[in-house]
PDB file of C-alpha atoms in Angstrom:
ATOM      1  CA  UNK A 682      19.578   9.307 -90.966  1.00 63.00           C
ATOM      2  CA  UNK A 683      21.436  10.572 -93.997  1.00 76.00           C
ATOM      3  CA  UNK A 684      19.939  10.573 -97.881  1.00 90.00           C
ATOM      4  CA  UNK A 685      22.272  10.961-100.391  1.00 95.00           C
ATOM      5  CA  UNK A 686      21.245  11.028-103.942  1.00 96.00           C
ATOM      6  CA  UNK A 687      23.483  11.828-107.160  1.00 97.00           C
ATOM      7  CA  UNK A 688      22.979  10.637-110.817  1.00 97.00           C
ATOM      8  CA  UNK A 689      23.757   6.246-111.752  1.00 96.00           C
ATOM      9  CA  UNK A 690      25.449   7.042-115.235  1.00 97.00           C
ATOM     10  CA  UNK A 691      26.642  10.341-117.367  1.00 98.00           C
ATOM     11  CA  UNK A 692      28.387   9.943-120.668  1.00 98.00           C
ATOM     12  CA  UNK A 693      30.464  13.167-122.096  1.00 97.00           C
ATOM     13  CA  UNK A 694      32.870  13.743-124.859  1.00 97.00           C
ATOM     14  CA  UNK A 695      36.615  14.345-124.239  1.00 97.00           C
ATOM     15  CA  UNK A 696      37.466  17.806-123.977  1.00 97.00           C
ATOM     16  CA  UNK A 697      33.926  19.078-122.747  1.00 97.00           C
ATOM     17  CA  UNK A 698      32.855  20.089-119.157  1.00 98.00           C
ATOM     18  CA  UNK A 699      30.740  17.977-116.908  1.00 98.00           C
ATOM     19  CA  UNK A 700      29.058  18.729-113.685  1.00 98.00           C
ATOM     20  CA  UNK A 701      28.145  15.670-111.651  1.00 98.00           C
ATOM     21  CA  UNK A 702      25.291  16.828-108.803  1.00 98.00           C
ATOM     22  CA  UNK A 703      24.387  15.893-105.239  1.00 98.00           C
ATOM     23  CA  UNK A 704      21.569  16.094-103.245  1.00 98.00           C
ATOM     24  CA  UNK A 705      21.456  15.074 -99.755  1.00 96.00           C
ATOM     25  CA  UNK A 706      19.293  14.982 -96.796  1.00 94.00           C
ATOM     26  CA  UNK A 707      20.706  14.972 -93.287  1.00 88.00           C
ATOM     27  CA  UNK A 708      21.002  16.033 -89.496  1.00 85.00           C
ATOM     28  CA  UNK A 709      24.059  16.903 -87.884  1.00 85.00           C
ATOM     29  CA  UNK A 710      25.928  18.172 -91.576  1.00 88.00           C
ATOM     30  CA  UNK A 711      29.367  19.160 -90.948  1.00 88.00           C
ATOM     31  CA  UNK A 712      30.890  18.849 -94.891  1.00 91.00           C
ATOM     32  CA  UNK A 713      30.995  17.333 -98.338  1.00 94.00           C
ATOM     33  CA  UNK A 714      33.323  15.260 -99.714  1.00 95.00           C
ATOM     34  CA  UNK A 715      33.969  13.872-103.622  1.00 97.00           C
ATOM     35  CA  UNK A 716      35.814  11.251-103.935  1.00 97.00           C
ATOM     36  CA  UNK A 717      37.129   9.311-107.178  1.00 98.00           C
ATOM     37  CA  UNK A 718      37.045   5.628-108.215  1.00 97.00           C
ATOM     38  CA  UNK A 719      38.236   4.114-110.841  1.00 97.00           C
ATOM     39  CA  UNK A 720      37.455   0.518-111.517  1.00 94.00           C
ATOM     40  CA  UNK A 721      38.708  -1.970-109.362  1.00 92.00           C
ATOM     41  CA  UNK A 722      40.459   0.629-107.179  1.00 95.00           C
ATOM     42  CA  UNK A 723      40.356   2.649-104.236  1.00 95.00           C
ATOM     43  CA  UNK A 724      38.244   5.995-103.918  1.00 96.00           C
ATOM     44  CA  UNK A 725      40.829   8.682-103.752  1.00 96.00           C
ATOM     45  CA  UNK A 726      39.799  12.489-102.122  1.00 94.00           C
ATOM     46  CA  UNK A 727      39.414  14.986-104.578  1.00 95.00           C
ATOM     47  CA  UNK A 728      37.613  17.978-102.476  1.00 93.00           C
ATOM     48  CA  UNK A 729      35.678  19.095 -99.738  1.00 92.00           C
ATOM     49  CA  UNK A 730      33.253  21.725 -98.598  1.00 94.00           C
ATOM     50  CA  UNK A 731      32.889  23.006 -95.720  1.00 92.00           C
ATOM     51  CA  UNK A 732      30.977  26.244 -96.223  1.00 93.00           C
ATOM     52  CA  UNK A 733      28.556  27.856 -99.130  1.00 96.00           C
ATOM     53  CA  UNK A 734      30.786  28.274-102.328  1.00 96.00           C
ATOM     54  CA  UNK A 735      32.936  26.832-105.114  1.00 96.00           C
ATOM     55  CA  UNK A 736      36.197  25.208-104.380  1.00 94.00           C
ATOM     56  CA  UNK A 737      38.578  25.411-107.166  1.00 94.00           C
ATOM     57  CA  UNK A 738      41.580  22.524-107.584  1.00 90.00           C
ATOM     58  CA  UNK A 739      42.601  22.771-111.095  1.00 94.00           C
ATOM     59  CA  UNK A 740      40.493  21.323-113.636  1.00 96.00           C
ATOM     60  CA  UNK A 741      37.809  20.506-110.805  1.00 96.00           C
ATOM     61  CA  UNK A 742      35.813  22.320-108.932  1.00 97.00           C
ATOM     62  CA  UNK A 743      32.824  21.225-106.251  1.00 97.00           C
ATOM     63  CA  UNK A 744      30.267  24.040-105.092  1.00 98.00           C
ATOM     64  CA  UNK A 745      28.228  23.496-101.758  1.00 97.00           C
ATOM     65  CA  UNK A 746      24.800  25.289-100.857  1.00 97.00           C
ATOM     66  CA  UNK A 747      24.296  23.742 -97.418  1.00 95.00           C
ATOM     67  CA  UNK A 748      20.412  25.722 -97.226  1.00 94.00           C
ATOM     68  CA  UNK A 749      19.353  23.656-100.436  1.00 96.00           C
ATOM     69  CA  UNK A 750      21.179  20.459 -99.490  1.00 96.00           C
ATOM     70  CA  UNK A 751      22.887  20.490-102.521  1.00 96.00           C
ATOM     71  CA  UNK A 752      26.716  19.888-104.140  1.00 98.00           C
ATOM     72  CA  UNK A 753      28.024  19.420-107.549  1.00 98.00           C
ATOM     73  CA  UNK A 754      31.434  18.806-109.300  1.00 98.00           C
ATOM     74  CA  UNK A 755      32.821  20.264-112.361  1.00 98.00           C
ATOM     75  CA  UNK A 756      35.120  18.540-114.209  1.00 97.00           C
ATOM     76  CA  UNK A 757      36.408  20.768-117.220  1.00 97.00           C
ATOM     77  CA  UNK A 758      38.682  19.732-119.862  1.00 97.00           C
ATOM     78  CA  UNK A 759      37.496  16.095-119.684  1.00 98.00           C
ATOM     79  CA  UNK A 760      39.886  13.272-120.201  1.00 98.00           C
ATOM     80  CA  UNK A 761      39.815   9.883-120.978  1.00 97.00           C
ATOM     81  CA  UNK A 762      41.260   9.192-117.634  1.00 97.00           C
ATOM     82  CA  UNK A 763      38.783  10.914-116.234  1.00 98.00           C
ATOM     83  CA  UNK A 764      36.512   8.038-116.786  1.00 98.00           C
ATOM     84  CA  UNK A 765      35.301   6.456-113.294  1.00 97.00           C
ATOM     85  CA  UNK A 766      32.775   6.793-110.746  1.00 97.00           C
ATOM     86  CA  UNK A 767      32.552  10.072-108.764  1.00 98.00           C
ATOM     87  CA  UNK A 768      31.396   9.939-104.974  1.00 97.00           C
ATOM     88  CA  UNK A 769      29.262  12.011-102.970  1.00 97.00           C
ATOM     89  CA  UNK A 770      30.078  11.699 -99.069  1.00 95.00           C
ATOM     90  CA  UNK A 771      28.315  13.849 -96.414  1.00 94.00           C
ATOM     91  CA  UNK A 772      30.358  14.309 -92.933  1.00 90.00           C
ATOM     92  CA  UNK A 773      27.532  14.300 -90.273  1.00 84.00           C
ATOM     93  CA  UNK A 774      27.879  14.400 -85.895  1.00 80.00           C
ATOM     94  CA  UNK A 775      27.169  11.147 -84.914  1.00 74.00           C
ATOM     95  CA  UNK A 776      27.487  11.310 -81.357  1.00 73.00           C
ATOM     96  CA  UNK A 777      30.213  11.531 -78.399  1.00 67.00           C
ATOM     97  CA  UNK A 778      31.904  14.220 -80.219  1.00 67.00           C
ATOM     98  CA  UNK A 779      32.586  12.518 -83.381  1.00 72.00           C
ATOM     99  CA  UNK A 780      31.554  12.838 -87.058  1.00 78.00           C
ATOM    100  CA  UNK A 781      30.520   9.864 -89.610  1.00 84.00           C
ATOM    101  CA  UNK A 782      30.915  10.041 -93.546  1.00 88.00           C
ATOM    102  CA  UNK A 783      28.252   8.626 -95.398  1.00 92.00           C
ATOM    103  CA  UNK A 784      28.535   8.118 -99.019  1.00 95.00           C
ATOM    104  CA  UNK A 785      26.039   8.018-101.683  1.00 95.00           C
ATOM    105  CA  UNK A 786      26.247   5.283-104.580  1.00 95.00           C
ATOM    106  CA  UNK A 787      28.065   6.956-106.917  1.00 96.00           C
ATOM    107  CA  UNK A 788      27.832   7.862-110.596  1.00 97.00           C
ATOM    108  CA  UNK A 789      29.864   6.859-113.054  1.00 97.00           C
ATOM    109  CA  UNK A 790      30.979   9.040-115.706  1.00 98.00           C
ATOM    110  CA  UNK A 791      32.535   7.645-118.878  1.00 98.00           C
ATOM    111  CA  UNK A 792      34.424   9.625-121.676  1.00 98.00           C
ATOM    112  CA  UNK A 793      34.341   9.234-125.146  1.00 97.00           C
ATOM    113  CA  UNK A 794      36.438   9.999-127.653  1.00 95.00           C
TER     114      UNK A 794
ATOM    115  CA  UNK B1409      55.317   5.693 -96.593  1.00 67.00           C
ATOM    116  CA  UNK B1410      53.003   2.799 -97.913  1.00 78.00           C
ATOM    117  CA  UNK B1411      49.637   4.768 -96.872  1.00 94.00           C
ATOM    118  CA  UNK B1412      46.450   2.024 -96.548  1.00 97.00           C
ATOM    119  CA  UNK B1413      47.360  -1.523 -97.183  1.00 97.00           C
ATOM    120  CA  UNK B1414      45.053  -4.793 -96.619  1.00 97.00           C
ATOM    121  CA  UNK B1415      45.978  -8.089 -97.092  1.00 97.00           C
ATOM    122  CA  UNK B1416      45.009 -10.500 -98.582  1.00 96.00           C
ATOM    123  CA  UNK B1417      44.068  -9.027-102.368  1.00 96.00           C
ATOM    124  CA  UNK B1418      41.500 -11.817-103.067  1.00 96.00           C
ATOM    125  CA  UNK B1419      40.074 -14.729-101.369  1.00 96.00           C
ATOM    126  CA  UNK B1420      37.724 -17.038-101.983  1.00 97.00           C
ATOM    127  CA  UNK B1421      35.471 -18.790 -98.961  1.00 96.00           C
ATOM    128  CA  UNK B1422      33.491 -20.801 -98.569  1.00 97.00           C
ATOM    129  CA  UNK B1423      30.124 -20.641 -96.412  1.00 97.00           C
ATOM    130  CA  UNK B1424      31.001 -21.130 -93.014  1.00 97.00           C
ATOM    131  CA  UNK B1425      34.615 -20.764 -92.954  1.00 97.00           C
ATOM    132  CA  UNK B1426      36.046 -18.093 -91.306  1.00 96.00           C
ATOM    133  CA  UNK B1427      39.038 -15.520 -92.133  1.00 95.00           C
ATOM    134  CA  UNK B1428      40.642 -12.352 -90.751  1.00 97.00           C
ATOM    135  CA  UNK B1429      41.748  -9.024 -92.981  1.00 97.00           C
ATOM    136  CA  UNK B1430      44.742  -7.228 -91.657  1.00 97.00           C
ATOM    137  CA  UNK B1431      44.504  -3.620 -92.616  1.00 98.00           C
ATOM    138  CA  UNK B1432      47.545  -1.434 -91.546  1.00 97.00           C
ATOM    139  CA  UNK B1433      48.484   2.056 -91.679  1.00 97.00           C
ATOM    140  CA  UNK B1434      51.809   4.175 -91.114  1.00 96.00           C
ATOM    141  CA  UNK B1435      50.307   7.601 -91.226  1.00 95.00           C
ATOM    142  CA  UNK B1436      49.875   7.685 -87.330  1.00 94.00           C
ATOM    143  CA  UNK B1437      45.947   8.084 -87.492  1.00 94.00           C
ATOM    144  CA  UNK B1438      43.803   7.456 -84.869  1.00 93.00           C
ATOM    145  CA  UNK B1439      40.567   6.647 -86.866  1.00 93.00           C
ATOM    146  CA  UNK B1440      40.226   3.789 -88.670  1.00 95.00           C
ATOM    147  CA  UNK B1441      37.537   2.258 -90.533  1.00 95.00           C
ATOM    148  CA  UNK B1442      36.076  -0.627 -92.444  1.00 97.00           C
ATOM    149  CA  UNK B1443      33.486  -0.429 -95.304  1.00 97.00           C
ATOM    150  CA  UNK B1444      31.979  -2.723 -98.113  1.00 97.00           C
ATOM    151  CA  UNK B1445      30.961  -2.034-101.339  1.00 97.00           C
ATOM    152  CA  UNK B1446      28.685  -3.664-103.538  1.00 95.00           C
ATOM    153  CA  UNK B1447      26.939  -3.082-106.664  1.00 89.00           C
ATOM    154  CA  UNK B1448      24.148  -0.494-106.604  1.00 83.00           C
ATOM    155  CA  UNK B1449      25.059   0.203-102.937  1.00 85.00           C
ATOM    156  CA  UNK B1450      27.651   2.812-102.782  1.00 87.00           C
ATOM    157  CA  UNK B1451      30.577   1.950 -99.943  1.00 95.00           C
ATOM    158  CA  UNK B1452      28.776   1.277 -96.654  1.00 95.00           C
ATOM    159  CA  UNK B1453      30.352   1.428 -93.153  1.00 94.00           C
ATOM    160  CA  UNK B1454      30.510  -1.872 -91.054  1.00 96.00           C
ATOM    161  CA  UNK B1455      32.985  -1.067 -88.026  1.00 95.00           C
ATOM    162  CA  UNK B1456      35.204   1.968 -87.279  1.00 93.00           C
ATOM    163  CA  UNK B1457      37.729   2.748 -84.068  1.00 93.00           C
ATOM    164  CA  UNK B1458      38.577   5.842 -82.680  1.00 90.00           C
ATOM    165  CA  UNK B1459      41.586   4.473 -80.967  1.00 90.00           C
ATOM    166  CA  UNK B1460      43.948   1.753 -80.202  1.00 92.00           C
ATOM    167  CA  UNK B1461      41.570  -0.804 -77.879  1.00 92.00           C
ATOM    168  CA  UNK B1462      38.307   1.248 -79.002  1.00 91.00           C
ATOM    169  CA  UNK B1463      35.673  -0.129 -81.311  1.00 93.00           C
ATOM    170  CA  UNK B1464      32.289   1.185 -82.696  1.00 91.00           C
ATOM    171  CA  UNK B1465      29.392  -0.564 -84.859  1.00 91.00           C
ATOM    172  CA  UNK B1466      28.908   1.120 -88.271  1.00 91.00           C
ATOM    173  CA  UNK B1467      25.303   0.831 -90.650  1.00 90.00           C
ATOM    174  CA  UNK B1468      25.857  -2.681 -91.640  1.00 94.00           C
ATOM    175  CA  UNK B1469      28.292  -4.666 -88.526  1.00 95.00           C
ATOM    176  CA  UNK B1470      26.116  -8.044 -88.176  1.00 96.00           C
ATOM    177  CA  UNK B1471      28.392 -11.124 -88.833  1.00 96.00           C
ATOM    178  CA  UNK B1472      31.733  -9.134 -88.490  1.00 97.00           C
ATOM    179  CA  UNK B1473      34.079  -8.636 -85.533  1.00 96.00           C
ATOM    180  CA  UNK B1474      37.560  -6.139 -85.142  1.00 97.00           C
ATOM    181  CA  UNK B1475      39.692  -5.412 -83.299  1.00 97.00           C
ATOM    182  CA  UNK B1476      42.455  -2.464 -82.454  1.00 96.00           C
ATOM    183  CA  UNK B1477      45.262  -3.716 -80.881  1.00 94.00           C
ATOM    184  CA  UNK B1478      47.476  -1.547 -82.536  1.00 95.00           C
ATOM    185  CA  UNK B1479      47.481   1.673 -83.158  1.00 95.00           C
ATOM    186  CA  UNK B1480      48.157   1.172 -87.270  1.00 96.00           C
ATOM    187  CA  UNK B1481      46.190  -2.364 -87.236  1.00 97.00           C
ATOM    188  CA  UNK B1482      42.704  -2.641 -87.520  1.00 98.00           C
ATOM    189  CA  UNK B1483      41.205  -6.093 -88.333  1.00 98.00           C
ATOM    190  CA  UNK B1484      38.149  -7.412 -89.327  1.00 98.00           C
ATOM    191  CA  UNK B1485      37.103 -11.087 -88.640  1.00 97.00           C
ATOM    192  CA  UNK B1486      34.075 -13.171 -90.429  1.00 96.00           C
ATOM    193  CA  UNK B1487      33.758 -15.575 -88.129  1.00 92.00           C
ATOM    194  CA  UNK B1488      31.096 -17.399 -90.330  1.00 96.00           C
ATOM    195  CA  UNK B1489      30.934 -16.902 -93.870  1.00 96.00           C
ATOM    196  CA  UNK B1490      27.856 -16.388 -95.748  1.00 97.00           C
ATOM    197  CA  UNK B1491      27.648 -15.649 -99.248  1.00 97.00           C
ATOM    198  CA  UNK B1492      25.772 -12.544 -98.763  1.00 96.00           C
ATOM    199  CA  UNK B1493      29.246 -11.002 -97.383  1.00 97.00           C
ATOM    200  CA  UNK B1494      30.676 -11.730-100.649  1.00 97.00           C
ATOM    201  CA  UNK B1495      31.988  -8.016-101.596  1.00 97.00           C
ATOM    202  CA  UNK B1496      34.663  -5.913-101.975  1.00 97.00           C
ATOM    203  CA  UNK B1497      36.350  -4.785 -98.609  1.00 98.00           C
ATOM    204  CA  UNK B1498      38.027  -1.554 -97.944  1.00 98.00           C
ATOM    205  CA  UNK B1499      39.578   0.183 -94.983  1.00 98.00           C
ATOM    206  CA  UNK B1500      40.542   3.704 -94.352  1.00 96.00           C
ATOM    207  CA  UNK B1501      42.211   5.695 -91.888  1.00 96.00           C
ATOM    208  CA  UNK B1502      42.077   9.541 -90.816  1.00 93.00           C
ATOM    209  CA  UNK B1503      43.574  12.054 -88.361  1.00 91.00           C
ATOM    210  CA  UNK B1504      40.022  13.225 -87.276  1.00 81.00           C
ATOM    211  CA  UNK B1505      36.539  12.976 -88.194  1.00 74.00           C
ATOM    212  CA  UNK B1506      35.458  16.903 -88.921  1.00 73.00           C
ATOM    213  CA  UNK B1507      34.935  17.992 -92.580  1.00 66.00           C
ATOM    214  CA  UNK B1508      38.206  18.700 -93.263  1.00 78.00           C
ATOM    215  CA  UNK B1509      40.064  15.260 -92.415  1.00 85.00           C
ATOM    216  CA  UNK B1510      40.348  13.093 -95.417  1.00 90.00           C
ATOM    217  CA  UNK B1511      39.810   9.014 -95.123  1.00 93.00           C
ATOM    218  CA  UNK B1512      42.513   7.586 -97.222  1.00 95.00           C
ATOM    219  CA  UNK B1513      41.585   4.091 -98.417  1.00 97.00           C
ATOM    220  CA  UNK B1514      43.986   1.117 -99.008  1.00 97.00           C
ATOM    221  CA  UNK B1515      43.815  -0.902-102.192  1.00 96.00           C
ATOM    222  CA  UNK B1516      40.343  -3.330-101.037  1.00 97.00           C
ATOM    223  CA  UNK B1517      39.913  -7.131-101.003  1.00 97.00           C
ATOM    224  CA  UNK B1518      37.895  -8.439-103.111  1.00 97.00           C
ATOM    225  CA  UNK B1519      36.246 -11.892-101.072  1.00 97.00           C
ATOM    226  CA  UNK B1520      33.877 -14.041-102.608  1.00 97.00           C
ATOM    227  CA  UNK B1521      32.141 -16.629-100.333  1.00 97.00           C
ATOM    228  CA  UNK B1522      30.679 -19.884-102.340  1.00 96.00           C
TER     229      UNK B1522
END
């Protein structure tokens, strides 16, 4: 089975960097996605890792360590628009050559002014 | 190029009653998938398809039904609805299932069942 675990609620200020972190537990790991949300919409891909590192995509980046089971995202030069809820996903082999995502619950980051 | 869509946007139900959502795609990907999301539980999987004509149970599949008749259709069917099923629905679609193809998600529906 898959565990996921990342942090319910983070507040920062505007302008200040955040990391958001991941933990997960599975069999069969393949990658790591984030993924945004903002209220009432759809999750939209920001990043993924395949391999041990950090991923830069302008102001965010996502770092995996697949021996500790563990992800984060950086989001520098927060926005106000860069309030919603951040997802952790793990890609995992479920089976007749085929890979399932599994998401964790999310945590949603609010800005303030 | 539209992406994801799913129709309807909102419905309401109510217990018993039964209801279809159309989810379509024009990206030409062969995975498709169907999730809910609730509070406190993070997007769950219900039913996915590798193919046209090919379905697969996800975590959470009891009291739905698709089908893939289509290549860029995928439904899902509540044949009888309970109000635990109220929850927002969303589908997604992907070239391939490794870690480096993306699920792309259409715009949800939000059903509440009374």
């Amino acid at each position: 089975g898959q565990n996921i675990d990342q942090p319910t609620e983070m507040t920062a200020t505007e302008g200040a960097i955040v990391q958001i972190n991941c933990t997960y537990q599975t069999s069969g790991f393949n990658g790591l996605f984030w993924y945004q949300q903002h209220a009432g919409e759809a999750p939209t891909f920001l990043s993924y890792n395949v391999l041990d590192g950090l991923e830069e995509k302008g102001r965010f980046s996502s770092f995996l360590s697949r021996s500790k089971g563990y992800s984060y995202l950086l989001l520098k030069e927060l926005q106000m628009k860069d309030s919603a809820s951040y997802l952790c996903a793990v890609t995992a082999y479920s089976g007749a050559g085929s890979y399932q995502l599994t998401f964790g619950k999310g945590t949603k980051l609010s800005v303030i002014p | 190029n539209a992406g994801v869509t799913q129709t309807p946007k909102f419905r309401v139900l109510k217990t018993g009653q039964s209801m279809t959502l159309l989810c379509a795609q024009d990206m030409n990907h062969e995975y498709m998938y169907w999730y809910r999301q609730d509070p406190g539980m993070g997007l769950r999987l219900i039913h996915y398809s590798v193919g046209e004509g090919t379905t697969a149970k996800g975590e959470v599949p009891d009291g739905y039904n698709v089908s893939r008749l289509k290549k860029q259709n995928f439904l899902l069917g509540l044949e009888s609805a309970a109000p635990s099923q109220t929850s927002v629905y969303f589908c997604a679609s992907s070239s391939g299932t490794s870690a480096t193809d993306t699920q792309y998600f259409g715009p949800g529906t939000r059903l509440t069942v009374l």
